[in-house]
XYZ file of C-alpha atoms in Angstrom:
392
model
C -16.438 17.285 -36.992
C -20.129 17.206 -37.823
C -22.161 20.406 -37.832
C -25.916 20.550 -38.155
C -26.622 22.923 -41.033
C -30.283 23.677 -41.617
C -31.116 22.580 -45.179
C -33.139 24.700 -47.562
C -36.274 22.958 -48.904
C -36.741 23.695 -52.607
C -39.775 21.806 -53.857
C -39.114 18.137 -53.168
C -35.344 18.652 -52.808
C -33.128 19.704 -49.901
C -30.176 22.044 -50.485
C -27.116 22.622 -48.284
C -26.721 26.431 -47.986
C -23.042 26.317 -46.973
C -22.148 23.948 -49.809
C -23.973 26.162 -52.315
C -22.198 29.254 -50.954
C -18.785 27.593 -51.265
C -19.444 26.413 -54.837
C -20.733 29.864 -55.810
C -17.691 31.508 -54.248
C -15.247 29.284 -56.135
C -17.063 29.820 -59.440
C -17.220 33.606 -59.023
C -13.618 34.056 -57.886
C -12.459 31.673 -60.604
C -14.366 33.528 -63.314
C -13.070 36.931 -62.219
C -9.471 35.687 -62.094
C -9.722 33.840 -65.421
C -10.983 37.092 -66.940
C -8.147 39.064 -65.374
C -5.494 36.595 -66.520
C -6.719 36.200 -70.103
C -7.679 39.675 -71.399
C -4.285 40.162 -73.054
C -4.434 36.694 -74.658
C -7.769 37.409 -76.320
C -6.484 40.747 -77.622
C -3.414 39.052 -79.070
C -5.052 35.981 -80.597
C -8.391 37.355 -81.793
C -8.234 41.124 -81.311
C -10.952 40.634 -78.691
C -9.938 41.019 -75.063
C -13.229 39.423 -73.917
C -12.671 36.219 -75.908
C -11.771 34.006 -72.943
C -14.168 35.589 -70.400
C -17.066 35.026 -72.820
C -16.005 31.433 -73.466
C -15.635 30.737 -69.756
C -19.080 32.218 -69.102
C -20.461 29.794 -71.701
C -18.580 26.915 -70.050
C -20.023 27.787 -66.644
C -23.518 28.216 -68.089
C -23.376 24.840 -69.821
C -21.925 23.234 -66.712
C -24.682 24.582 -64.472
C -27.394 23.646 -66.987
C -26.113 20.079 -67.232
C -25.629 19.975 -63.457
C -29.295 20.878 -62.972
C -30.243 17.830 -65.034
C -27.753 15.577 -63.235
C -29.161 16.704 -59.872
C -32.566 15.234 -60.765
C -31.143 11.738 -61.409
C -31.739 9.404 -58.413
C -28.575 7.944 -56.885
C -29.830 4.387 -57.447
C -29.500 5.025 -61.187
C -25.827 5.971 -60.851
C -25.279 2.855 -58.756
C -26.806 0.695 -61.493
C -24.821 2.443 -64.227
C -21.463 2.345 -62.410
C -19.824 -0.685 -64.125
C -21.117 0.259 -67.590
C -19.944 3.846 -67.127
C -16.424 2.633 -66.351
C -16.365 0.575 -69.543
C -17.592 3.685 -71.377
C -14.758 5.675 -69.792
C -12.193 3.127 -70.987
C -13.707 3.439 -74.465
C -13.203 7.213 -74.373
C -9.566 6.739 -73.360
C -9.085 4.459 -76.355
C -10.884 6.848 -78.725
C -8.699 9.804 -77.801
C -5.605 7.807 -78.815
C -6.921 7.047 -82.313
C -5.180 9.321 -84.872
C -7.590 11.894 -86.240
C -9.969 11.728 -83.276
C -7.806 12.964 -80.431
C -6.733 16.624 -80.344
C -3.034 17.251 -79.668
C -2.170 20.244 -77.473
C 1.355 20.964 -76.194
C 2.526 17.509 -77.228
C -0.228 15.573 -75.438
C -3.358 13.968 -76.914
C -5.912 14.383 -74.119
C -8.918 15.984 -75.782
C -11.851 15.011 -77.979
C -13.537 17.750 -79.983
C -17.328 17.463 -79.671
C -19.620 20.135 -81.086
C -16.843 22.711 -81.101
C -15.936 22.024 -77.453
C -12.792 20.241 -76.390
C -13.561 17.629 -73.776
C -10.608 16.437 -71.719
C -11.379 12.744 -71.454
C -9.467 12.291 -68.208
C -11.875 14.659 -66.405
C -14.841 12.510 -67.437
C -12.973 9.391 -66.314
C -12.329 10.906 -62.860
C -16.059 11.368 -62.264
C -16.790 7.905 -63.642
C -14.109 6.478 -61.324
C -15.866 7.940 -58.291
C -19.209 6.451 -59.364
C -17.715 3.049 -60.191
C -15.737 2.762 -56.950
C -18.764 3.789 -54.896
C -20.900 1.138 -56.579
C -18.144 -1.488 -56.237
C -17.484 -1.060 -52.517
C -21.232 -0.911 -51.853
C -21.755 -4.272 -53.570
C -18.579 -5.934 -52.255
C -17.979 -4.251 -48.908
C -17.294 -7.518 -47.068
C -14.836 -8.608 -49.761
C -13.027 -5.251 -49.627
C -12.713 -5.468 -45.837
C -11.713 -9.120 -45.561
C -10.155 -10.249 -48.848
C -7.064 -9.177 -50.756
C -8.815 -10.168 -53.979
C -11.598 -7.737 -53.165
C -9.044 -4.929 -53.178
C -7.145 -6.052 -56.254
C -10.124 -6.697 -58.555
C -11.071 -3.047 -59.187
C -7.409 -2.028 -59.316
C -6.978 -4.237 -62.385
C -9.459 -2.064 -64.281
C -7.862 1.093 -62.902
C -4.472 -0.154 -64.089
C -5.846 -0.409 -67.637
C -7.189 3.141 -67.363
C -3.843 4.400 -66.035
C -1.919 2.757 -68.885
C -4.211 4.470 -71.404
C -3.767 7.801 -69.589
C 0.014 7.421 -69.616
C -0.107 6.863 -73.383
C -1.623 10.365 -73.869
C 0.488 11.139 -71.707
C -1.357 12.319 -68.574
C 0.569 11.207 -65.507
C -1.265 13.570 -63.146
C -4.751 12.261 -63.954
C -3.532 8.658 -63.608
C -2.356 9.460 -60.069
C -5.663 11.188 -59.250
C -7.881 8.234 -60.228
C -5.659 5.827 -58.297
C -5.892 8.042 -55.203
C -9.681 8.110 -55.614
C -9.785 4.297 -55.781
C -7.464 3.770 -52.817
C -9.169 6.449 -50.738
C -12.658 5.042 -51.240
C -11.485 1.503 -50.432
C -9.765 2.730 -47.279
C -12.920 4.518 -46.105
C -14.920 1.386 -46.955
C -12.952 -0.475 -44.294
C -9.957 -1.980 -46.106
C -7.427 -3.370 -43.645
C -4.667 -0.893 -42.889
C -1.742 -3.190 -43.731
C -3.268 -4.074 -47.104
C -3.935 -0.426 -47.841
C -0.349 0.427 -46.867
C 1.056 -2.184 -49.263
C -1.114 -0.920 -52.131
C -0.162 2.702 -51.450
C 3.532 1.787 -51.302
C 3.200 -0.081 -54.617
C 1.528 2.935 -56.263
C 4.269 5.266 -54.982
C 6.970 2.875 -56.191
C 5.421 2.693 -59.676
C 5.093 6.474 -59.798
C 8.762 6.872 -58.843
C 9.767 4.360 -61.524
C 7.753 6.215 -64.180
C 9.509 9.446 -63.216
C 12.966 7.850 -63.374
C 12.490 6.152 -66.759
C 10.909 9.222 -68.394
C 13.452 11.972 -69.212
C 10.926 14.830 -69.327
C 9.352 13.838 -65.997
C 12.791 13.519 -64.429
C 13.703 17.003 -65.695
C 10.561 18.372 -64.019
C 11.525 16.827 -60.685
C 15.097 18.092 -60.934
C 13.939 21.606 -61.854
C 11.465 21.516 -58.953
C 14.284 20.799 -56.507
C 16.271 23.823 -57.732
C 14.286 25.946 -60.231
C 16.819 28.791 -60.057
C 19.528 26.532 -61.524
C 17.927 27.015 -64.961
C 15.390 29.857 -64.628
C 15.115 30.416 -68.390
C 14.292 26.829 -69.353
C 13.333 23.890 -67.134
C 12.711 26.061 -64.076
C 10.921 28.868 -65.920
C 7.332 28.061 -64.910
C 8.105 27.575 -61.239
C 10.350 30.632 -61.028
C 7.645 32.856 -62.542
C 5.023 31.357 -60.209
C 7.227 32.048 -57.172
C 7.773 35.620 -58.347
C 3.981 36.002 -58.501
C 3.655 34.924 -54.880
C 6.455 37.240 -53.840
C 4.910 40.238 -55.573
C 1.485 39.633 -54.013
C 2.593 40.087 -50.398
C -0.355 40.560 -47.982
C -3.118 42.068 -50.104
C -1.844 41.775 -53.698
C -1.014 44.349 -56.341
C -4.700 44.795 -57.195
C -7.180 43.011 -59.430
C -6.011 43.272 -63.046
C -2.692 44.875 -62.098
C -0.515 41.774 -62.147
C 2.344 41.639 -64.634
C 3.411 37.971 -64.368
C 0.409 36.865 -66.446
C 1.603 39.092 -69.295
C 3.560 36.388 -71.141
C 5.840 35.646 -68.168
C 3.697 33.020 -66.444
C 2.760 30.189 -68.853
C -0.826 28.866 -68.729
C -1.813 31.695 -66.352
C -5.553 31.189 -66.926
C -5.457 27.391 -66.520
C -2.824 25.495 -64.530
C -1.252 28.568 -62.897
C -4.386 30.558 -62.075
C -3.555 30.229 -58.376
C -0.340 32.186 -58.951
C -2.327 35.017 -60.550
C -4.591 35.012 -57.484
C -1.503 35.233 -55.266
C -0.060 38.197 -57.190
C -3.245 40.227 -57.580
C -5.097 39.359 -54.346
C -2.118 38.504 -52.136
C -2.089 36.267 -49.085
C -5.685 37.255 -48.368
C -6.839 35.851 -51.714
C -4.734 32.706 -51.345
C -6.090 31.935 -47.871
C -9.661 32.619 -49.042
C -9.355 30.061 -51.853
C -7.730 27.485 -49.562
C -10.498 27.929 -46.974
C -13.192 27.524 -49.656
C -11.680 24.247 -50.854
C -11.259 23.049 -47.269
C -14.954 23.781 -46.638
C -15.944 21.962 -49.841
C -13.990 18.847 -48.853
C -15.348 19.002 -45.303
C -18.927 19.250 -46.533
C -18.372 16.254 -48.831
C -16.947 14.116 -46.008
C -19.613 15.263 -43.545
C -22.427 14.542 -46.013
C -20.881 11.125 -46.663
C -20.743 10.365 -42.937
C -24.394 11.330 -42.553
C -25.282 9.085 -45.494
C -23.621 6.154 -43.713
C -25.511 6.975 -40.536
C -28.834 6.538 -42.357
C -27.592 3.395 -44.109
C -27.115 4.718 -47.662
C -23.670 3.273 -48.379
C -23.540 4.194 -52.066
C -24.396 7.828 -51.326
C -21.724 7.896 -48.632
C -18.969 6.590 -50.886
C -19.982 8.911 -53.729
C -19.597 11.874 -51.349
C -16.289 10.558 -50.002
C -14.965 10.010 -53.532
C -15.863 13.529 -54.664
C -14.263 14.973 -51.533
C -11.066 12.989 -52.119
C -10.980 13.998 -55.797
C -11.516 17.727 -55.272
C -9.273 17.841 -52.212
C -6.367 15.970 -53.791
C -6.510 17.748 -57.157
C -6.743 21.216 -55.605
C -3.865 20.337 -53.248
C -1.702 19.235 -56.192
C -2.520 22.363 -58.227
C -1.845 24.741 -55.338
C 1.262 22.792 -54.309
C 2.679 23.080 -57.824
C 1.960 26.813 -57.921
C 3.689 27.352 -54.564
C 6.744 25.267 -55.455
C 5.874 22.474 -53.028
C 5.416 19.846 -55.766
C 6.853 19.200 -59.257
C 5.001 20.832 -62.156
C 1.883 18.878 -63.156
C -0.871 19.804 -65.586
C -3.884 19.602 -63.264
C -6.501 22.351 -63.203
C -7.873 24.079 -60.110
C -11.389 22.596 -59.721
C -14.293 24.957 -60.505
C -11.856 27.831 -61.116
C -9.417 27.232 -63.984
C -10.336 27.993 -67.595
C -11.638 25.023 -69.560
C -14.882 23.731 -70.996
C -14.734 19.995 -70.347
C -13.222 20.391 -66.905
C -15.781 22.982 -65.798
C -18.743 20.952 -67.068
C -17.573 17.734 -65.373
C -16.801 19.511 -62.091
C -20.263 21.111 -62.072
C -21.832 17.686 -62.624
C -19.765 16.265 -59.754
C -20.966 18.893 -57.268
C -24.522 18.346 -58.545
C -24.234 14.668 -57.589
C -22.878 15.719 -54.187
C -25.889 18.014 -53.748
C -28.156 15.109 -54.720
C -26.496 12.944 -52.055
C -27.208 15.620 -49.464
C -30.828 15.926 -50.606
C -31.506 12.183 -50.404
C -29.753 11.924 -47.036
C -31.889 14.740 -45.632
C -35.018 12.915 -46.803
C -33.918 9.703 -45.101
C -32.607 11.215 -41.865
C -35.912 11.475 -40.011
C -37.057 7.904 -40.670
C -33.850 5.834 -40.500
C -32.097 4.475 -37.365
C -28.731 6.046 -36.645
C -25.516 4.140 -37.308
C -21.860 5.048 -37.107
C -19.795 5.413 -40.315
C -17.607 2.388 -41.173
C -14.372 4.343 -40.765
C -15.468 5.551 -37.290
C -16.288 2.121 -35.892
C -13.935 0.369 -33.544
C -11.962 -2.345 -35.293
């Protein structure tokens, strides 16, 4: 559904007030809940209960500052840089695997330390994947729609990226970038039967990776019945479910949750949604879900409007960001609610983390830039229907 939202003119740019309100809401709620879930950790680790809130404030500040710069970059530049950026992303994935360069945390080597900040390389690669796929389908739209080779060519590069991610290991991020690639190609007009075969192949490979990997298989088994071993393999999920149960309708009150106090692992990162459920209850949970739904809707709607004015690259950038944020938030919330096996994916714009926050802020800045350029073009361009809305 398309809704005409009056843009705000700021200098030579146009801003979407609803999109800005949603982003602000997610950042504010996320910051408050990260603070609530990490005060005890700072007191324990550094005798400073404000350690994590201060760090997260710095992360958000840096993210918004960098986002302001990214917003000023014309979309045509990103389109030109797309292929080179993907090669750069592959280089980062190789660098993080080199002993001495990558930072190991909880048994996985996913971070590079730059200037005192840990950058999770996979988050950078997700944004690069959106840009690359948007530039690819813009240049080769006919090939994507009519040729199997047009679909398989970019997937070869994504397969290399996924192999490097699995070596970290980071199974969740590998799935996310593949979903981004498949989703953008589908919206670009890929034939349904070809898309179905590719999706089935991805699901089959994912199932095989779970079966051949003992620790992934244990996660799936514990997800099916977490109460069978609540002190070991099912511990995270059991504690998350207890958080939801304690929250009831309106929560136990901000700061009053007890699950975050060394019961719920990674409460300020991967399981922040469970803290929201305990302290803010069903009301808080529904609020967060609605905010993410609005964010995804705005991305898809902005993308559709970009297609209407003939800016294909802008459209696919918006679609890709919507798919990325929607899928990753769904996975994170699904894991927290016991709907999906445990996976280490953050809640976009909300979870604690420097690299993740900075990259997510840059992504929404690009989405805002898409909206601004589309608004500029709307008055002078003839109207067209989006590819995915046209009759086959």
